[in-house]
Short mmCIF file of C-alpha atoms (C1' of nucleotides) in Angstrom, two decimals:
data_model
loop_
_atom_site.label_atom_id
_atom_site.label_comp_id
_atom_site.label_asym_id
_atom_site.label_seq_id
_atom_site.Cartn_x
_atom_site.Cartn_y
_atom_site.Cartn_z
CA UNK A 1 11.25 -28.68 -21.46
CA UNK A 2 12.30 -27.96 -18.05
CA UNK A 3 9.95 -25.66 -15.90
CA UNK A 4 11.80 -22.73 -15.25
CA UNK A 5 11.73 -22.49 -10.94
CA UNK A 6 12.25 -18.97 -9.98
CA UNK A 7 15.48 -19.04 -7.34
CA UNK A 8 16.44 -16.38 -4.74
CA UNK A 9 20.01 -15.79 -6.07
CA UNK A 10 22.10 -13.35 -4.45
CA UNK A 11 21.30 -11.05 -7.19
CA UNK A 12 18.31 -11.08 -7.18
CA UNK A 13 18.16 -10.83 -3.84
CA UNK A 14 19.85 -7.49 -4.21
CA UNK A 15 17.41 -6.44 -6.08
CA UNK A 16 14.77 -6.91 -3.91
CA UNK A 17 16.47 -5.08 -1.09
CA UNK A 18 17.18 -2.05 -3.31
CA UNK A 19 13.41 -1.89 -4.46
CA UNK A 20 11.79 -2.89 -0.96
CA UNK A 21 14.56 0.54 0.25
CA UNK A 22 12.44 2.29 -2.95
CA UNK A 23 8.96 1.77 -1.65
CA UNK A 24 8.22 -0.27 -3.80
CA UNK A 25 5.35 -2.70 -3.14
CA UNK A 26 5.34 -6.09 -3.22
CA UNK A 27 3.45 -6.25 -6.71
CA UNK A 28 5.67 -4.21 -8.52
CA UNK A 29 8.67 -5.96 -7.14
CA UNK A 30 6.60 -9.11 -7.80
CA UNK A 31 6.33 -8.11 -11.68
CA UNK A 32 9.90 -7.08 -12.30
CA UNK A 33 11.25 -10.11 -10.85
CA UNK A 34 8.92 -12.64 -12.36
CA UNK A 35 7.52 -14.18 -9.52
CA UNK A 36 4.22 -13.94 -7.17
CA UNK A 37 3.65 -11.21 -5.28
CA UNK A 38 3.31 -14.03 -2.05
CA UNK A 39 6.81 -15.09 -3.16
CA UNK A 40 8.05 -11.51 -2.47
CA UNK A 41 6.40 -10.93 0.56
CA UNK A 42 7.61 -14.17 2.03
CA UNK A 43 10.91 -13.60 0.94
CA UNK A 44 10.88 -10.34 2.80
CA UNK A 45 9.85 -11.18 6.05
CA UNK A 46 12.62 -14.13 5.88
CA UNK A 47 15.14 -11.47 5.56
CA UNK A 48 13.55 -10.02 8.27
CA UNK A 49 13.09 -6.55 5.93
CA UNK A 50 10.21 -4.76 6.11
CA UNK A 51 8.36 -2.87 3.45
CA UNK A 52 8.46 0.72 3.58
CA UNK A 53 5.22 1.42 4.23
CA UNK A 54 2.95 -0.59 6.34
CA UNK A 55 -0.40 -2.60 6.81
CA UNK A 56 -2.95 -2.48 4.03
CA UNK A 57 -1.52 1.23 3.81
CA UNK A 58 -1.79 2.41 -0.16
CA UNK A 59 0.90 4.78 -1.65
CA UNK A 60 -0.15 8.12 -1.32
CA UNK A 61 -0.43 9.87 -4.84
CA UNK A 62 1.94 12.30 -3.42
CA UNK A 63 4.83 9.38 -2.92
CA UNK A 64 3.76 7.64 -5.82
CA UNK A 65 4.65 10.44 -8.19
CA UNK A 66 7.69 11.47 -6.66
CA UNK A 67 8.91 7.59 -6.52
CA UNK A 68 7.58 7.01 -10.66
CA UNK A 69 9.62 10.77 -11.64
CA UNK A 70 12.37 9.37 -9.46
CA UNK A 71 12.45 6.05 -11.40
CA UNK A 72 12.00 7.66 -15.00
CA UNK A 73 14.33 9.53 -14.62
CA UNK A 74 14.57 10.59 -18.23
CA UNK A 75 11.39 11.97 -20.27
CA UNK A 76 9.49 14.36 -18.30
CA UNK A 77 9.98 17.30 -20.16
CA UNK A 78 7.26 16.48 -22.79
CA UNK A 79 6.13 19.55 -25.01
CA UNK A 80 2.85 19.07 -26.16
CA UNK A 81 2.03 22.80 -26.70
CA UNK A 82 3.29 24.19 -29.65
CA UNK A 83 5.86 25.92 -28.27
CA UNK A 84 6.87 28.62 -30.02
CA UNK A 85 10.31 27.93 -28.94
CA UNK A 86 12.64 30.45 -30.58
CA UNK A 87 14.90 27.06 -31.32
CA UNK A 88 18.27 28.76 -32.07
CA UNK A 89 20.72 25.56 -32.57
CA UNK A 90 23.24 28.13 -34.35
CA UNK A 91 25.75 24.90 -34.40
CA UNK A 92 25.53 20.89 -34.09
CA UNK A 93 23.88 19.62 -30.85
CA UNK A 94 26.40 17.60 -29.21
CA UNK A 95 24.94 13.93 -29.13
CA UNK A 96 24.20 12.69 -25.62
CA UNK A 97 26.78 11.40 -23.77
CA UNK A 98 24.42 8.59 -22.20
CA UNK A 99 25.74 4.96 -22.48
CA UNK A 100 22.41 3.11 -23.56
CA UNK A 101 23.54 0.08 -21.71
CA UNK A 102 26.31 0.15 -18.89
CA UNK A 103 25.26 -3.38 -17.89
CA UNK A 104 28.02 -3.43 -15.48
CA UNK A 105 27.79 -4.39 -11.92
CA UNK A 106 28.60 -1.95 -9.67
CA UNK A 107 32.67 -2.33 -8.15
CA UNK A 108 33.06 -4.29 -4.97
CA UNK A 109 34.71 -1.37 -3.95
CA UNK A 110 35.65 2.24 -4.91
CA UNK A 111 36.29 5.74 -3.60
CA UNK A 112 32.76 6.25 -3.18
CA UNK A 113 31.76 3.38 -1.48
CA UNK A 114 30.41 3.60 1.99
CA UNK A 115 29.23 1.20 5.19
CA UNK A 116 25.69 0.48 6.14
CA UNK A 117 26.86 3.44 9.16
CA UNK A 118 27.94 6.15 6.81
CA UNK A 119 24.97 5.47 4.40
CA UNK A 120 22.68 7.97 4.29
CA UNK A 121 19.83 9.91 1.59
CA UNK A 122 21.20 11.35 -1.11
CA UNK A 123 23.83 8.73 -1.80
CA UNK A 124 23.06 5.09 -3.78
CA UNK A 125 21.87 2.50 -1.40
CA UNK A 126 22.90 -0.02 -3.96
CA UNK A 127 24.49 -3.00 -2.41
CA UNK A 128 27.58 -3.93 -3.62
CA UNK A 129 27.82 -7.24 -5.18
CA UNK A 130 29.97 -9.81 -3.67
CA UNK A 131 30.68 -7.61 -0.55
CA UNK A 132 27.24 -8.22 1.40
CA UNK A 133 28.65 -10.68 3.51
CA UNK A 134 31.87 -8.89 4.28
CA UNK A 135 30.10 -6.58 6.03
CA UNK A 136 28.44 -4.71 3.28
CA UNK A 137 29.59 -1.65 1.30
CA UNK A 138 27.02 0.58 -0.66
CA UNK A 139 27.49 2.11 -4.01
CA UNK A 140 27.40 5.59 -2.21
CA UNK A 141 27.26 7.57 -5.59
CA UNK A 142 25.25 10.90 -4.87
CA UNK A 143 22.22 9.98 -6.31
CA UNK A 144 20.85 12.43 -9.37
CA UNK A 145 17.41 13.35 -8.26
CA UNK A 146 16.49 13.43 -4.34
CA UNK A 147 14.45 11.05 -2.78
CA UNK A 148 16.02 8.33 -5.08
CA UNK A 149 17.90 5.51 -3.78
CA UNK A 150 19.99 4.76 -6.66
CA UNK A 151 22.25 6.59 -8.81
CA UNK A 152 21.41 5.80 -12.51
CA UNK A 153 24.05 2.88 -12.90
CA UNK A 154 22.56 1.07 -10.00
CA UNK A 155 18.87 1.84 -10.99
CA UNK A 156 19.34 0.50 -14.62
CA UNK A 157 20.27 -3.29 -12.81
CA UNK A 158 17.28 -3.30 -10.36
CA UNK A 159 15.11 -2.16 -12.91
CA UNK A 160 16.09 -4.44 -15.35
CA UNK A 161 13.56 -7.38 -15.54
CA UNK A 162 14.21 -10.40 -17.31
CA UNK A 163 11.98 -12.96 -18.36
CA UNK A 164 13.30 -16.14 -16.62
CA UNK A 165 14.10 -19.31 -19.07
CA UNK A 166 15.88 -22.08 -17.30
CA UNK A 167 16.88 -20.86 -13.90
CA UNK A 168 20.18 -23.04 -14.42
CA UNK A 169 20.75 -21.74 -17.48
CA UNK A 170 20.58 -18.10 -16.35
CA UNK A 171 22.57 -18.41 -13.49
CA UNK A 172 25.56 -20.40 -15.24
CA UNK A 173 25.56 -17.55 -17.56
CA UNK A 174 25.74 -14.88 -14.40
CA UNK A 175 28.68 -16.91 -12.92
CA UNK A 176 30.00 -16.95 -16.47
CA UNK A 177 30.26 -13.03 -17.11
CA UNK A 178 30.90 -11.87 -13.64
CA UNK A 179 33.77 -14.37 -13.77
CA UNK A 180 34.83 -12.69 -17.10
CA UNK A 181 34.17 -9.22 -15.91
CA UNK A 182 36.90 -9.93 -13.07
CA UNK A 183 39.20 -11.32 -15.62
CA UNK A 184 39.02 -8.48 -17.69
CA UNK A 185 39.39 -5.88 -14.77
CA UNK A 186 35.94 -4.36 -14.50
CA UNK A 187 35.77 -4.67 -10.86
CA UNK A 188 39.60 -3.23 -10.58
"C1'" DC B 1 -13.78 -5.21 -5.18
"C1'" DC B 2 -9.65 -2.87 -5.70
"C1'" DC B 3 -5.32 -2.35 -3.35
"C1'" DT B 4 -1.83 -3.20 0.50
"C1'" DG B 5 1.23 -6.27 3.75
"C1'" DA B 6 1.11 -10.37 7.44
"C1'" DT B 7 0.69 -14.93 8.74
"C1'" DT B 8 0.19 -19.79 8.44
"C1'" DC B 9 1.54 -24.22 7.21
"C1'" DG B 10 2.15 -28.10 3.85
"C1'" DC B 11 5.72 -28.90 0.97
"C1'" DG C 1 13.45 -22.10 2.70
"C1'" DC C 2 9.64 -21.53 -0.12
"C1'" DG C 3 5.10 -19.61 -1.41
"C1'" DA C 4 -0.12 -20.50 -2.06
"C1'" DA C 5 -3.81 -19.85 0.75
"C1'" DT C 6 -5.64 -17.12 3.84
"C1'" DC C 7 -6.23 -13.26 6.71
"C1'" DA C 8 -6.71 -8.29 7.78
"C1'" DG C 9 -6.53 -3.16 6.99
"C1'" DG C 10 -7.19 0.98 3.68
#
DNA sequence: CCCTGATTCGC
DNA sequence: GCGAATCAGG
Protein backbone atom coordinates (compact mmCIF):
# COMPACT_ATOMS: atom_id res chain seq x y z
CA UNK A 1 0.00 0.00 0.00
CA UNK A 2 1.31 3.28 -0.87
CA UNK A 3 1.53 5.95 2.00
CA UNK A 4 -0.71 8.52 1.10
CA UNK A 5 1.80 12.03 1.13
CA UNK A 6 -0.35 14.97 1.67
CA UNK A 7 0.52 17.54 -1.50
CA UNK A 8 -0.09 21.33 -1.68
CA UNK A 9 -2.26 21.23 -4.87
CA UNK A 10 -3.60 24.32 -6.17
CA UNK A 11 -6.80 23.40 -4.63
CA UNK A 12 -6.01 22.90 -1.79
CA UNK A 13 -4.09 25.64 -1.67
CA UNK A 14 -7.23 27.63 -2.26
CA UNK A 15 -8.55 26.38 0.43
CA UNK A 16 -6.18 27.36 2.75
CA UNK A 17 -6.23 30.94 1.60
CA UNK A 18 -10.03 31.13 1.91
CA UNK A 19 -9.91 29.70 5.58
CA UNK A 20 -6.59 31.58 6.72
CA UNK A 21 -9.09 35.04 5.09
CA UNK A 22 -11.83 33.22 7.73
CA UNK A 23 -9.76 33.34 10.85
CA UNK A 24 -9.38 30.32 11.00
CA UNK A 25 -6.44 28.91 12.98
CA UNK A 26 -3.97 26.81 11.96
CA UNK A 27 -5.54 23.66 13.81
CA UNK A 28 -8.74 23.84 12.37
CA UNK A 29 -7.34 24.38 8.94
CA UNK A 30 -4.88 21.63 9.97
CA UNK A 31 -7.96 19.14 10.64
CA UNK A 32 -10.02 19.86 7.58
CA UNK A 33 -7.21 19.41 5.33
CA UNK A 34 -5.68 16.34 6.82
CA UNK A 35 -2.42 17.41 7.61
CA UNK A 36 -0.31 18.84 10.77
CA UNK A 37 -1.02 21.86 12.09
CA UNK A 38 3.16 22.66 11.46
CA UNK A 39 2.38 21.73 7.83
CA UNK A 40 -0.17 24.62 7.72
CA UNK A 41 1.70 27.07 9.38
CA UNK A 42 4.71 26.49 7.21
CA UNK A 43 2.77 26.52 4.27
CA UNK A 44 1.51 29.92 5.24
CA UNK A 45 4.41 31.80 5.87
CA UNK A 46 5.79 30.37 2.34
CA UNK A 47 2.98 32.12 0.76
CA UNK A 48 3.98 34.85 2.64
CA UNK A 49 0.07 35.01 4.18
CA UNK A 50 -0.42 35.74 7.47
CA UNK A 51 -3.00 34.48 9.88
CA UNK A 52 -5.60 36.74 10.87
CA UNK A 53 -4.90 37.12 14.14
CA UNK A 54 -1.53 37.20 15.64
CA UNK A 55 1.11 35.81 18.21
CA UNK A 56 -0.06 33.28 20.75
CA UNK A 57 -3.31 35.56 20.52
CA UNK A 58 -6.58 33.11 21.25
CA UNK A 59 -9.94 33.80 19.44
CA UNK A 60 -11.96 35.88 21.44
CA UNK A 61 -15.36 34.12 22.34
CA UNK A 62 -16.89 37.08 20.78
CA UNK A 63 -15.15 36.21 17.12
CA UNK A 64 -15.38 32.71 17.70
CA UNK A 65 -19.15 32.67 17.77
CA UNK A 66 -19.74 35.00 15.14
CA UNK A 67 -17.08 33.00 12.80
CA UNK A 68 -18.88 29.18 14.00
CA UNK A 69 -22.80 31.00 13.23
CA UNK A 70 -21.10 32.33 10.12
CA UNK A 71 -19.86 28.84 9.09
CA UNK A 72 -23.17 26.90 10.11
CA UNK A 73 -24.92 28.70 8.44
CA UNK A 74 -28.00 26.55 8.64
CA UNK A 75 -29.48 25.24 12.14
CA UNK A 76 -29.56 27.90 14.62
CA UNK A 77 -33.02 28.28 15.09
CA UNK A 78 -33.35 25.26 17.51
CA UNK A 79 -36.71 25.17 19.58
CA UNK A 80 -36.24 23.43 22.59
CA UNK A 81 -39.13 25.10 24.51
CA UNK A 82 -42.32 23.83 23.81
CA UNK A 83 -43.40 26.38 21.85
CA UNK A 84 -46.74 26.78 21.76
CA UNK A 85 -46.43 27.79 18.24
CA UNK A 86 -49.91 28.40 16.83
CA UNK A 87 -48.43 26.18 13.67
CA UNK A 88 -51.01 27.16 11.00
CA UNK A 89 -49.57 25.27 7.70
CA UNK A 90 -53.22 25.83 6.13
CA UNK A 91 -51.49 24.28 2.76
CA UNK A 92 -48.27 22.09 1.75
CA UNK A 93 -44.89 23.59 2.85
CA UNK A 94 -43.02 24.09 -0.21
CA UNK A 95 -39.88 21.72 0.07
CA UNK A 96 -36.59 23.62 0.30
CA UNK A 97 -35.14 24.72 -2.60
CA UNK A 98 -31.48 23.88 -1.24
CA UNK A 99 -29.29 21.71 -3.59
CA UNK A 100 -27.75 19.21 -0.95
CA UNK A 101 -24.63 19.03 -2.99
CA UNK A 102 -23.64 21.75 -5.69
CA UNK A 103 -20.14 20.25 -5.79
CA UNK A 104 -19.31 22.57 -8.50
CA UNK A 105 -16.33 24.76 -8.66
CA UNK A 106 -16.95 28.11 -8.77
CA UNK A 107 -16.76 29.76 -12.80
CA UNK A 108 -13.43 31.15 -13.85
CA UNK A 109 -15.39 33.96 -14.57
CA UNK A 110 -18.90 35.53 -14.34
CA UNK A 111 -20.85 38.75 -13.93
CA UNK A 112 -20.08 38.80 -10.43
CA UNK A 113 -16.64 38.25 -10.38
CA UNK A 114 -14.31 40.87 -9.13
CA UNK A 115 -10.24 41.76 -8.82
CA UNK A 116 -8.22 41.48 -5.69
CA UNK A 117 -8.85 45.81 -6.00
CA UNK A 118 -12.59 45.76 -6.14
CA UNK A 119 -12.82 42.98 -3.45
CA UNK A 120 -14.16 44.00 -0.51
CA UNK A 121 -16.56 42.56 2.87
CA UNK A 122 -19.64 41.54 2.07
CA UNK A 123 -18.79 39.87 -1.21
CA UNK A 124 -17.12 36.01 -1.52
CA UNK A 125 -13.42 36.14 -1.24
CA UNK A 126 -13.40 32.79 -2.90
CA UNK A 127 -10.63 32.49 -5.37
CA UNK A 128 -11.47 31.50 -8.56
CA UNK A 129 -10.04 28.34 -9.74
CA UNK A 130 -7.74 28.35 -12.62
CA UNK A 131 -7.62 32.23 -12.71
CA UNK A 132 -5.09 32.82 -9.67
CA UNK A 133 -2.31 33.24 -11.82
CA UNK A 134 -3.99 35.45 -14.37
CA UNK A 135 -4.16 37.91 -12.03
CA UNK A 136 -6.84 36.59 -9.80
CA UNK A 137 -10.63 37.07 -9.92
CA UNK A 138 -12.85 36.42 -6.74
CA UNK A 139 -16.18 34.79 -6.63
CA UNK A 140 -17.62 38.27 -5.55
CA UNK A 141 -21.15 36.78 -4.72
CA UNK A 142 -22.67 38.99 -1.82
CA UNK A 143 -22.11 36.81 0.83
CA UNK A 144 -25.48 35.64 2.96
CA UNK A 145 -24.60 36.48 6.49
CA UNK A 146 -21.99 39.46 7.28
CA UNK A 147 -18.74 38.93 8.46
CA UNK A 148 -18.54 35.75 6.20
CA UNK A 149 -16.12 35.40 3.52
CA UNK A 150 -17.88 33.04 1.39
CA UNK A 151 -21.15 32.83 -0.15
CA UNK A 152 -22.64 29.31 0.51
CA UNK A 153 -21.39 27.70 -2.88
CA UNK A 154 -17.86 28.64 -2.09
CA UNK A 155 -18.11 27.72 1.69
CA UNK A 156 -19.48 24.14 0.94
CA UNK A 157 -15.78 23.46 -1.15
CA UNK A 158 -13.50 24.88 1.63
CA UNK A 159 -15.37 23.19 4.11
CA UNK A 160 -15.44 20.08 2.56
CA UNK A 161 -12.74 17.75 4.09
CA UNK A 162 -11.75 14.67 2.60
CA UNK A 163 -9.94 11.94 3.98
CA UNK A 164 -6.83 11.63 1.71
CA UNK A 165 -6.20 7.95 0.06
CA UNK A 166 -3.50 7.98 -2.53
CA UNK A 167 -2.55 11.55 -3.20
CA UNK A 168 -2.10 10.38 -7.00
CA UNK A 169 -5.10 8.86 -7.05
CA UNK A 170 -7.06 11.89 -5.82
CA UNK A 171 -5.57 14.28 -7.89
CA UNK A 172 -5.92 12.22 -11.30
CA UNK A 173 -9.48 12.10 -10.37
CA UNK A 174 -9.55 16.20 -9.82
CA UNK A 175 -7.88 16.63 -13.27
CA UNK A 176 -10.38 14.05 -14.45
CA UNK A 177 -13.76 15.94 -13.49
CA UNK A 178 -12.63 19.45 -13.85
CA UNK A 179 -11.58 18.34 -17.34
CA UNK A 180 -15.17 16.91 -17.75
CA UNK A 181 -16.83 19.80 -16.10
CA UNK A 182 -15.24 22.06 -18.99
CA UNK A 183 -16.38 19.61 -21.54
CA UNK A 184 -19.72 19.66 -20.45
CA UNK A 185 -19.94 23.56 -20.09
CA UNK A 186 -20.02 24.10 -16.36
CA UNK A 187 -17.49 26.75 -16.38
CA UNK A 188 -19.35 28.47 -19.60
C1' DC B 1 -0.98 22.61 30.50
C1' DC B 2 -4.09 24.29 27.29
C1' DC B 3 -4.13 27.17 23.26
C1' DT B 4 -1.99 30.26 19.57
C1' DG B 5 1.52 31.49 15.63
C1' DA B 6 6.89 31.92 14.40
C1' DT B 7 11.19 30.14 13.39
C1' DT B 8 14.74 26.92 12.40
C1' DC B 9 16.92 23.53 9.80
C1' DG B 10 17.56 18.68 8.14
C1' DC B 11 15.47 16.54 4.58
C1' DG C 1 9.52 23.25 -0.78
C1' DC C 2 8.33 20.74 3.11
C1' DG C 3 7.25 20.12 8.05
C1' DA C 4 8.83 18.20 12.77
C1' DA C 5 11.04 20.18 16.41
C1' DT C 6 11.38 23.93 18.89
C1' DC C 7 10.45 28.39 20.54
C1' DA C 8 7.54 32.12 22.47
C1' DG C 9 3.20 34.59 23.87
C1' DG C 10 -1.76 34.36 25.85
Amino acid sequence: MTEAVFIWSEATVARLKAMVEDGGSASDISNILGCSRNSVIGKVHRLGLAFARGWGQHETPAAKQKRDRAIAVKAPPRILAKAPAPKPKPKAPPAPEVDPTPKRWPKPEGPEAVDITALRAGLCHMPLWSDLRKGGLYCGKPVAIEGLSWCDACRQLVYEARPIRSQEEAQARAQRQVRQLARSGAFA
